[in-house]
Coordinates of C-alpha atoms in Angstrom, one line a residue:
X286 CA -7.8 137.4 33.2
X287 CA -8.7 139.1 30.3
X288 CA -6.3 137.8 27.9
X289 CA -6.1 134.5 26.0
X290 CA -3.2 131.3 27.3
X291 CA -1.9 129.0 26.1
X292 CA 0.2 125.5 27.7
X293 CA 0.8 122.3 26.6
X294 CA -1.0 120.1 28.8
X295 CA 0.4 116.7 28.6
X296 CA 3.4 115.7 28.9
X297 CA 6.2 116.3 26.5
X298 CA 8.0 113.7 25.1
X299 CA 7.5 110.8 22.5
X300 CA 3.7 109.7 22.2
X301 CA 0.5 109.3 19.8
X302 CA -0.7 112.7 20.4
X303 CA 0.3 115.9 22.2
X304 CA -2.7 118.4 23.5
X305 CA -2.0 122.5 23.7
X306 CA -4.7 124.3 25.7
X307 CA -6.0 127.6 24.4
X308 CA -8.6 129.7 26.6
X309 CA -9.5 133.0 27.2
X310 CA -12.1 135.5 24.9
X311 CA -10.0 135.3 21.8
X312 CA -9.0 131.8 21.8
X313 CA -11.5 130.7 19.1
X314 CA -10.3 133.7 17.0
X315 CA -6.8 132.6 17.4
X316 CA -6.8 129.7 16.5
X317 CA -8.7 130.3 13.4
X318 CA -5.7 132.4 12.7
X319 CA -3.4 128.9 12.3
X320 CA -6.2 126.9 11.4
X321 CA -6.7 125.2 7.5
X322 CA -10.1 123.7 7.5
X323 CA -13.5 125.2 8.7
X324 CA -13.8 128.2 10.2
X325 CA -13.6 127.7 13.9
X326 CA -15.6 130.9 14.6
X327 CA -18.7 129.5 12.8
X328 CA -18.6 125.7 14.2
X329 CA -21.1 124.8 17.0
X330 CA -19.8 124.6 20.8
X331 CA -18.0 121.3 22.1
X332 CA -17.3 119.9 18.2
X333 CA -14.1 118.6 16.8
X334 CA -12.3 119.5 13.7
X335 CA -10.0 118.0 11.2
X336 CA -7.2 120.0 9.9
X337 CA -4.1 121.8 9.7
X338 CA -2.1 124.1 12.1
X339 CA -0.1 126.6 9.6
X340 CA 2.8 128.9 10.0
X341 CA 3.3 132.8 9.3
X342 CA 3.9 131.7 5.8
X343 CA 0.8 129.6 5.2
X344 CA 2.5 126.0 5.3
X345 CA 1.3 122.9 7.1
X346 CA 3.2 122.9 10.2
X347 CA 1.1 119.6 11.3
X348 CA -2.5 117.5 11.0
X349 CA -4.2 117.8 14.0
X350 CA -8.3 117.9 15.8
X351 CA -9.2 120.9 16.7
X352 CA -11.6 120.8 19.6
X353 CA -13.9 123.9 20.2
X354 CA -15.8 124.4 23.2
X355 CA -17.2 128.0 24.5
X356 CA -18.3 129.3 27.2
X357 CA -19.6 129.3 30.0
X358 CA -19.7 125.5 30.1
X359 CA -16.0 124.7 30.0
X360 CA -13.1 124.1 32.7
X361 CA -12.4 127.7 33.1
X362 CA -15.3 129.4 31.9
X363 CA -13.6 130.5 29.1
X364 CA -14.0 130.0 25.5
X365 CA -11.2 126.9 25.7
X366 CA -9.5 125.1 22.2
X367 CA -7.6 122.3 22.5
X368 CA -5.2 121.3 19.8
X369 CA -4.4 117.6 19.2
X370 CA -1.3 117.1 17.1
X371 CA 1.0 114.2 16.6
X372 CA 3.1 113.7 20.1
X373 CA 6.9 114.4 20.2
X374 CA 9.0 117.3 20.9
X375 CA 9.7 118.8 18.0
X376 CA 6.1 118.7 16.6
X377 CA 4.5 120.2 19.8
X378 CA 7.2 122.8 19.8
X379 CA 6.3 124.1 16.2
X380 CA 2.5 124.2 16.9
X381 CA 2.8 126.2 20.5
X382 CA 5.1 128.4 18.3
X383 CA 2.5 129.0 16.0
X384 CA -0.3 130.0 18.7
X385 CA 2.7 132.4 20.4
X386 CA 2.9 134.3 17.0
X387 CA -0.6 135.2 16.7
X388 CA -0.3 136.4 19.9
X389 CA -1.7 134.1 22.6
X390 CA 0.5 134.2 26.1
X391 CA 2.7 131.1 27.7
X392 CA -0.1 130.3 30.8
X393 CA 1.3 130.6 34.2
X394 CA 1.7 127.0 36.5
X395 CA -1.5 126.2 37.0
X396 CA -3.5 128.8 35.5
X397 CA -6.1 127.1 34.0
X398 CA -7.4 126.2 37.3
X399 CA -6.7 129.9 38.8
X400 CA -9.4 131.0 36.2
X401 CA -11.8 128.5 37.1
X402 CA -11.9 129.3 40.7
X403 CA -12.1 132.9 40.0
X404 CA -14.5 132.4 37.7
X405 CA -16.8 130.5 40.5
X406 CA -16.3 126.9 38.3
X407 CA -14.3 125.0 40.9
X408 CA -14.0 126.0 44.7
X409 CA -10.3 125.7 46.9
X410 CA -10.8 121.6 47.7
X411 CA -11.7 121.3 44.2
X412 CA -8.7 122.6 43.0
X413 CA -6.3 121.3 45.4
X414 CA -8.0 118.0 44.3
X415 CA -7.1 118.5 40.8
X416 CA -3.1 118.0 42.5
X417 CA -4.0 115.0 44.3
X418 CA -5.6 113.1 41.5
X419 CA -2.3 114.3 39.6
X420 CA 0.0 113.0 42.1
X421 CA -2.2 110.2 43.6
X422 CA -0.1 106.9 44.1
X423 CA -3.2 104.3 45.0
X424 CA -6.9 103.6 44.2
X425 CA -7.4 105.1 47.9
X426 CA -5.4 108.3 47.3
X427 CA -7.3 109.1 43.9
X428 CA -11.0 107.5 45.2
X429 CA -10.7 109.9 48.1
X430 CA -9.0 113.1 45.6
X431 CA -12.9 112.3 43.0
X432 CA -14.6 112.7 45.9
X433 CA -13.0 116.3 47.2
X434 CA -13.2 117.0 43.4
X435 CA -17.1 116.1 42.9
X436 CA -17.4 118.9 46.1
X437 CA -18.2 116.5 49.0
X438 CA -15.7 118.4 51.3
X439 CA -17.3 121.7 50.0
X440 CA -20.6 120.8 51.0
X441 CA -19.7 119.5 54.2
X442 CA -18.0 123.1 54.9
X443 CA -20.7 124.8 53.3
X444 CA -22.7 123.3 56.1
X445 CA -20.9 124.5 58.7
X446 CA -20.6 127.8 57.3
X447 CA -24.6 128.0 57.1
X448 CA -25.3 126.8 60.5
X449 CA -22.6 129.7 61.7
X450 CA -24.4 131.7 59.7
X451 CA -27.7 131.4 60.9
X452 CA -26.4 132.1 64.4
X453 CA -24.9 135.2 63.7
X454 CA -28.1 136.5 61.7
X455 CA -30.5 135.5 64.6
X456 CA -27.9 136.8 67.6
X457 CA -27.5 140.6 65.2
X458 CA -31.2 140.6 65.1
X459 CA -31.6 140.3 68.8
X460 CA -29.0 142.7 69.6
X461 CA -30.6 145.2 66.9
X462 CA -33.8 144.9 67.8
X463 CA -34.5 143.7 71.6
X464 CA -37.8 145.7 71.5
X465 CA -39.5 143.0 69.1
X466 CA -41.5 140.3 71.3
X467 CA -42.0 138.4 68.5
X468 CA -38.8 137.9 67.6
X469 CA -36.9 134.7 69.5
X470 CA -34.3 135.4 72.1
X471 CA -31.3 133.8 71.6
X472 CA -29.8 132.8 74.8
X473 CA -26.5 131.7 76.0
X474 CA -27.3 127.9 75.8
X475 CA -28.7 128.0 72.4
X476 CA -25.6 129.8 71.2
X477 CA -23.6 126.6 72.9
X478 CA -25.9 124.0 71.8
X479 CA -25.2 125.2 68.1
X480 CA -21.4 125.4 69.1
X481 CA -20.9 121.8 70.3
X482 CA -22.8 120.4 67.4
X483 CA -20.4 122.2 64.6
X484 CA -17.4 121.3 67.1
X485 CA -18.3 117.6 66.8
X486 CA -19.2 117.5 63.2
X487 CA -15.5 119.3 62.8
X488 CA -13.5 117.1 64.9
X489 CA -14.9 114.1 63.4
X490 CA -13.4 115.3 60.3
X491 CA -10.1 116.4 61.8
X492 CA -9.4 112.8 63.3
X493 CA -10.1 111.3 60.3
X494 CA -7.8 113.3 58.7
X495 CA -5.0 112.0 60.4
X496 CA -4.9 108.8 58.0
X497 CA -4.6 111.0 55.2
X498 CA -0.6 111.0 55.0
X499 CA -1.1 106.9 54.8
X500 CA -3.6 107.3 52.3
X501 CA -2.1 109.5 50.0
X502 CA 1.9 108.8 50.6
X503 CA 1.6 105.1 52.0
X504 CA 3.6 103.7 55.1
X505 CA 7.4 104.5 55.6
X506 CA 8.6 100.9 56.8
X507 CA 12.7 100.7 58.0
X508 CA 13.9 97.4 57.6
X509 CA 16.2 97.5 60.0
X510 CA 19.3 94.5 61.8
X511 CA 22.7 93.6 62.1
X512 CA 24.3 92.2 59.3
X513 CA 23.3 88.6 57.6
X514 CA 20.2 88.7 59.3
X515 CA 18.5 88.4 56.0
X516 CA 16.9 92.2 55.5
X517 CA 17.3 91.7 51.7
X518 CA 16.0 88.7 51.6
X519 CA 12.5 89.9 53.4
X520 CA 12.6 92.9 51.3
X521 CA 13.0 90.7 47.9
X522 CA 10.3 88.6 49.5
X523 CA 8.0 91.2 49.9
X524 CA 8.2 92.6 46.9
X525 CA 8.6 89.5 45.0
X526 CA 11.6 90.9 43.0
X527 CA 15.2 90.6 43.5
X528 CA 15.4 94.8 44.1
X529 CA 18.5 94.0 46.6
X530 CA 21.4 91.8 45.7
X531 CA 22.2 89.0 48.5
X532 CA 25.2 87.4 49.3
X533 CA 26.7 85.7 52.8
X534 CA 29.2 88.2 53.1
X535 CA 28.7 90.7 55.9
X536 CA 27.8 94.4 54.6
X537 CA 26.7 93.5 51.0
X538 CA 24.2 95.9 51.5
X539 CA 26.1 99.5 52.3
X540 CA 23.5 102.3 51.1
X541 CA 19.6 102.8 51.6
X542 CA 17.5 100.1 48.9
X543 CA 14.0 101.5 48.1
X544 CA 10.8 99.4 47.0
X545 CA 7.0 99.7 47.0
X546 CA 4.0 97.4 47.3
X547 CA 0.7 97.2 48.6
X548 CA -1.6 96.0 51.1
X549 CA -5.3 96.3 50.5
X550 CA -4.7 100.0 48.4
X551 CA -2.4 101.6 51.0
X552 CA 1.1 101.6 49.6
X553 CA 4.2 100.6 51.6
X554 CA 7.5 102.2 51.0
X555 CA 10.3 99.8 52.6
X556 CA 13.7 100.6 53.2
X557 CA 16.4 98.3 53.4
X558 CA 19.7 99.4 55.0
X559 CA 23.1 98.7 55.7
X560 CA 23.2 95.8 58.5
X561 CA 24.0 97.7 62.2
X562 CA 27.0 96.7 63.3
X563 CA 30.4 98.2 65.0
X564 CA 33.0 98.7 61.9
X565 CA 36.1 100.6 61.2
X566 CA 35.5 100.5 57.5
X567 CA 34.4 104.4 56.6
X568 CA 32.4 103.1 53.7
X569 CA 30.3 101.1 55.5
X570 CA 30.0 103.0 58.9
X571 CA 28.4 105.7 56.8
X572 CA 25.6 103.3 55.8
X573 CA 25.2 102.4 59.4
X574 CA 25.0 105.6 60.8
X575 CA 22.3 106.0 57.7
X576 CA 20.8 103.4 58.5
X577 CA 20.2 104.8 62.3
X578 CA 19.6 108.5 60.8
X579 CA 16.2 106.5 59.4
X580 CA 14.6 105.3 62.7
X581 CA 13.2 108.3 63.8
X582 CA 11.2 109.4 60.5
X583 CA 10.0 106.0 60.0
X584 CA 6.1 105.2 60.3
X585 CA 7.3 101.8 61.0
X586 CA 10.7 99.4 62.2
X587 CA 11.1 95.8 60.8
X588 CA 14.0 94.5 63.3
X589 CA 15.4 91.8 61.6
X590 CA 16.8 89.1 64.1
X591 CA 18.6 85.8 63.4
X592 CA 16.5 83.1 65.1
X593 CA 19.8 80.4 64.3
X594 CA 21.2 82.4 67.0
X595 CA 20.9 84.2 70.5
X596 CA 21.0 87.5 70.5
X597 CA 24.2 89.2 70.0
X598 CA 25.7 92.7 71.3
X599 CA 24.5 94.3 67.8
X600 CA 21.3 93.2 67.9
X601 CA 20.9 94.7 71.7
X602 CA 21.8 98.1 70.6
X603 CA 19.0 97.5 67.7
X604 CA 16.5 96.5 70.4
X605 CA 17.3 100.0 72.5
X606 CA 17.2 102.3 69.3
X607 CA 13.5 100.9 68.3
X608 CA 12.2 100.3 72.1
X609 CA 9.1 102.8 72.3
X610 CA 8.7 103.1 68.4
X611 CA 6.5 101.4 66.2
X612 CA 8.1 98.5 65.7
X613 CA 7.6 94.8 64.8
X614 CA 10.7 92.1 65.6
X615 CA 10.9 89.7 62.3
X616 CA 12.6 86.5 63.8
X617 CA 14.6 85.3 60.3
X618 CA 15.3 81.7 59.4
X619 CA 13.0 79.6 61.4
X620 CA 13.7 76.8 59.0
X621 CA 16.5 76.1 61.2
X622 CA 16.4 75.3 65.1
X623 CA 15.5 78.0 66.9
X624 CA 18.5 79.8 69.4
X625 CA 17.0 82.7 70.3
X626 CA 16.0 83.4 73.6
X627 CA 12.4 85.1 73.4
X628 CA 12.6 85.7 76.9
X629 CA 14.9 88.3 76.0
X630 CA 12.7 90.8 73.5
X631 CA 11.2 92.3 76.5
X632 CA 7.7 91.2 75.6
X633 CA 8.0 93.0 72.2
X634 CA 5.2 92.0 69.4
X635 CA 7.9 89.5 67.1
X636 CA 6.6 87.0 64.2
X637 CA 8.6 84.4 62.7
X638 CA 9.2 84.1 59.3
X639 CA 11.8 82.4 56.7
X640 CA 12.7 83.4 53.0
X641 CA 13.5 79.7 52.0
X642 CA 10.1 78.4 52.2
X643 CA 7.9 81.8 52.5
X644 CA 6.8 81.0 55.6
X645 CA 5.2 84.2 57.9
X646 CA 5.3 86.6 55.5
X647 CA 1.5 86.6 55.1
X648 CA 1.3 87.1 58.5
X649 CA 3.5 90.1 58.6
X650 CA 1.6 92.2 55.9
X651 CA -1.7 90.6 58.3
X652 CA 0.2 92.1 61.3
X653 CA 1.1 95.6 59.6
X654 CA -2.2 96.0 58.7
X655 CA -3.9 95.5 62.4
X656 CA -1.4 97.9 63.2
X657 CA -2.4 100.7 61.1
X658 CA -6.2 99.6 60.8
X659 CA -5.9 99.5 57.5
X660 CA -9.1 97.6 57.2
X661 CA -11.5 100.7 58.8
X662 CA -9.4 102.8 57.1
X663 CA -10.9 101.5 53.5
X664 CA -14.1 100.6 54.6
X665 CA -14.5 104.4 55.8
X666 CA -16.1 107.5 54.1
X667 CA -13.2 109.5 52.5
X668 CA -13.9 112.7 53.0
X669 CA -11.0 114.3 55.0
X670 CA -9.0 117.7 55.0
X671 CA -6.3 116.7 51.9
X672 CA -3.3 118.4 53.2
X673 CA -1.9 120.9 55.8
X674 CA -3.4 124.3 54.8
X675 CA -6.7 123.1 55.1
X676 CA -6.2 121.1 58.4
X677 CA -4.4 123.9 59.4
X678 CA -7.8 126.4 58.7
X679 CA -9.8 123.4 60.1
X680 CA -7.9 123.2 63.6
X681 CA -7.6 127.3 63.6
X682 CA -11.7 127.1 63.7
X683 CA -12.1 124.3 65.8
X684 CA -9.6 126.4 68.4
X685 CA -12.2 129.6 68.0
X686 CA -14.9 127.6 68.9
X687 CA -13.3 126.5 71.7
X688 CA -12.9 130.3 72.4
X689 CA -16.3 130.5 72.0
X690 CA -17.6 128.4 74.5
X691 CA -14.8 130.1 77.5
X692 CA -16.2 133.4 76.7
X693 CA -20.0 131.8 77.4
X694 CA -18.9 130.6 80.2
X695 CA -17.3 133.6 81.7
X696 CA -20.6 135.5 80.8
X697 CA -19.2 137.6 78.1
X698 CA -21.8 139.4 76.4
X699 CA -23.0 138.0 73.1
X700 CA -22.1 141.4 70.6
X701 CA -18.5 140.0 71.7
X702 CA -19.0 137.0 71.3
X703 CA -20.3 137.0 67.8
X704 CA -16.9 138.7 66.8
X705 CA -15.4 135.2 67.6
X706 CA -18.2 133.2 66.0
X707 CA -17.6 135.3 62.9
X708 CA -13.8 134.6 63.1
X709 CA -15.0 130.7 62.1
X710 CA -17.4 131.8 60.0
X711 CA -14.5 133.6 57.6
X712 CA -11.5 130.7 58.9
X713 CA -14.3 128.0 56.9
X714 CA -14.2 130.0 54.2
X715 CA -10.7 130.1 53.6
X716 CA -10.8 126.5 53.2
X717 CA -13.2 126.5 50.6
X718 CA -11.9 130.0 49.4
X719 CA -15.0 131.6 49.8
X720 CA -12.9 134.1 51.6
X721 CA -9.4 134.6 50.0
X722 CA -6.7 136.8 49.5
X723 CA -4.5 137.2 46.3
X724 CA -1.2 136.0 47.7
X725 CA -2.9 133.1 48.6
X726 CA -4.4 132.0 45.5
X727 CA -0.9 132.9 43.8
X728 CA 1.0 130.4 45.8
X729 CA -1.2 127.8 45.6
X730 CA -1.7 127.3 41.7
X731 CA 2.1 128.3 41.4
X732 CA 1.8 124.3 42.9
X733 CA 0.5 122.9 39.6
X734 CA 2.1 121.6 36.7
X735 CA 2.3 123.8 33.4
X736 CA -0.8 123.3 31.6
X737 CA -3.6 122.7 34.2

């Protein structure tokens, strides 16, 4: 902590500019050290400066800004210099060289942030936050990521955290000091009253938590039928692209096709496989028994059935993989009279639809998003736990207060008692990492990119 980084923090390749990070006590100083133009140590805080970065033998290596900003009001704390030079490999390379040879450290993954959580600028859900916005696919993902980073999930712990707190000062000063008439007793049902309130307010956030995989990764769908059904044709229709090649010969489609779209912000990641059928080709049998491999993972089946036709032994053994799964059965071709015997699909939810004339394909999307409620979903608050460490912590707490309340009950006195009220206290806090240990922090910055 007490020596100076330095990272490149966007990403390398061909572009206008390129930005290397500097921070730590010396990073004004050494960058002076490279610098042609003013002298950085003299400029004011949170200026930018035109230049040139030089080498060890005093020639222009490349014209660049020079950003200065000091601390304590930057990311880390730090004194922090960013160096903006013309994008591209080559001309990034030289100036990082540079800022090496006057002695400035490569930063670990994710150091940056490491320093501003130890340095008390960004709390555990802030950082992690910082990787969500990186990685976030959809306006949900990163609306819900700004609001974990602006500390709403902080603040809601913090809450907790205080309310624990205040019972464990007001049950230590009964147990210290019973003689006191003044002082309130804490009884047994206040202890539980404060309990189930923090219980509620914590399982609240737990269930609606449990959208946060759809919010932040989308919906798995498996297209899913026995060959010439027209999978492809749905999957081209839904993502109004020709992503998977269609022909009327039986097995075009041999190996796992991959697209995304969206409905309402949540992102849907469709499969389509190889058509399910009994085949001695090897080829093709391995697609099928891919294609199979797939139904248990998925978040949600499209069986594809042929509505020109009745339903054939394939499409029975479909029907028995996907009974009790989510599932929705896509009756194909209804431009044509209809064959198929609905009497047949066991009362399963089906829609018809046909690729010809794009008929029931607004009603699918419609359907798949009754299904997952996609509408609450977006019209909800997003704070939520963002991924499993800190539902993890938030369960683990949720557990102890459980074990709070048996021990009441069973008239356990309350100087044991507030041993298990102080377990939450600290499990709350390794959420936010107001309690911590170094291992931990390691590993989780180790998760960032170079540079952050």
């Amino acid at each position: 902590m007490n020596d100076t980084i330095v990272a490149i923090s966007t990403a390398l390749g061909v572009g206008a500019i390129s930005i290397i990070r500097v921070s730590g006590n010396e990073a004004v100083e050494k960058v002076n050290q490279i610098f042609r133009g003013k002298n950085l140590n003299s400029v004011l805080s949170h200026t930018i400066h035109y230049g040139h970065i030089i080498d060890d033998q005093g020639n222009d290596v490349d014209e660049v800004l020079v950003s200065v900003m000091k601390a304590p009001k930057t990311f880390t704390c730090e004194d922090v210099v960013e160096i903006n030079c013309h994008g591209g490999i080559a001309a990034t390379q030289k100036v990082l060289e540079c800022v090496f040879n006057v002695g400035v450290r490569l930063a670990e993954p994710g150091e940056f942030s490491k320093r501003a959580f130890l340095n008390g600028r960004i709390d555990l859900t802030q950082a992690e936050a910082i990787i969500d916005i990186i990685n976030g696919k959809n306006e949900l993902a990163l609306k819900g990521a700004m609001q974990q980073l602006n500390g709403e999930l902080f603040a809601f712990i913090r809450t907790l955290r205080d309310k624990i707190s205040n019972l464990l000062v007001a049950i230590q000063v009964n147990i210290d000091y019973p003689e006191y008439e003044d002082i309130e007793v804490v009884t047994k049902n206040q202890v539980l009253e404060s309990v189930n309130e923090i219980k509620n307010k914590l399982i609240e956030l737990i269930q609606q938590s449990k959208n946060v995989k759809m919010i932040k990764d989308g919906i798995d769908v498996l297209i899913i039928g026995r060959p010439n059904v027209g999978k492809s044709s749905i999957l081209n229709k839904l993502l109004q692209e020709e992503k998977a090649i269609v022909t009327d010969i039986a097995g075009t489609t041999r190996d796992v096709v991959e697209g995304k779209m969206q409905i309402d912000g949540i992102q849907l990641n469709i499969l389509d496989t190889a058509g399910i059928r009994k085949t001695e080709d090897i080829v093709e049998n391995i697609g099928v028994n891919k294609a199979k491999s797939l139904i248990s993972p998925a978040d949600l089946i499209l069986c594809v059935l042929d509505g020109t036709k009745n339903l054939e032994e394939d499409d029975k053994d479909i029907l028995n993989l996907t009974k009790g799964k989510n599932s929705i059965i896509v009756i194909n071709k209804t431009d044509l009279p209809l064959q198929l015997d609905l009497s047949l699909l066991d009362n399963r939810k089906y829609i018809f639809v046909n690729t010809i004339e794009n008929n029931g394909l607004d009603l699918l999307k419609q359907e798949i998003k009754m299904m997952f409620n996609v509408d609450k979903i977006i019209g909800k608050d997003y704070n939520y736990f963002s991924n499993a460490r800190q539902l993890s912590l938030a369960k683990s707490a949720f557990d102890a207060l459980n074990d709070v309340e048996t021990a009441l009950s069973n008239d356990i006195p309350l100087d044991i008692v507030e041993l298990e009220i102080k377990k939450v206290w600290d499990t709350l806090g390794e959420i936010t990492g107001d309690v911590y240990t170094d291992e931990l922090i390691d590993k989780l910055f180790s998760q960032f990119c170079l540079g952050k």
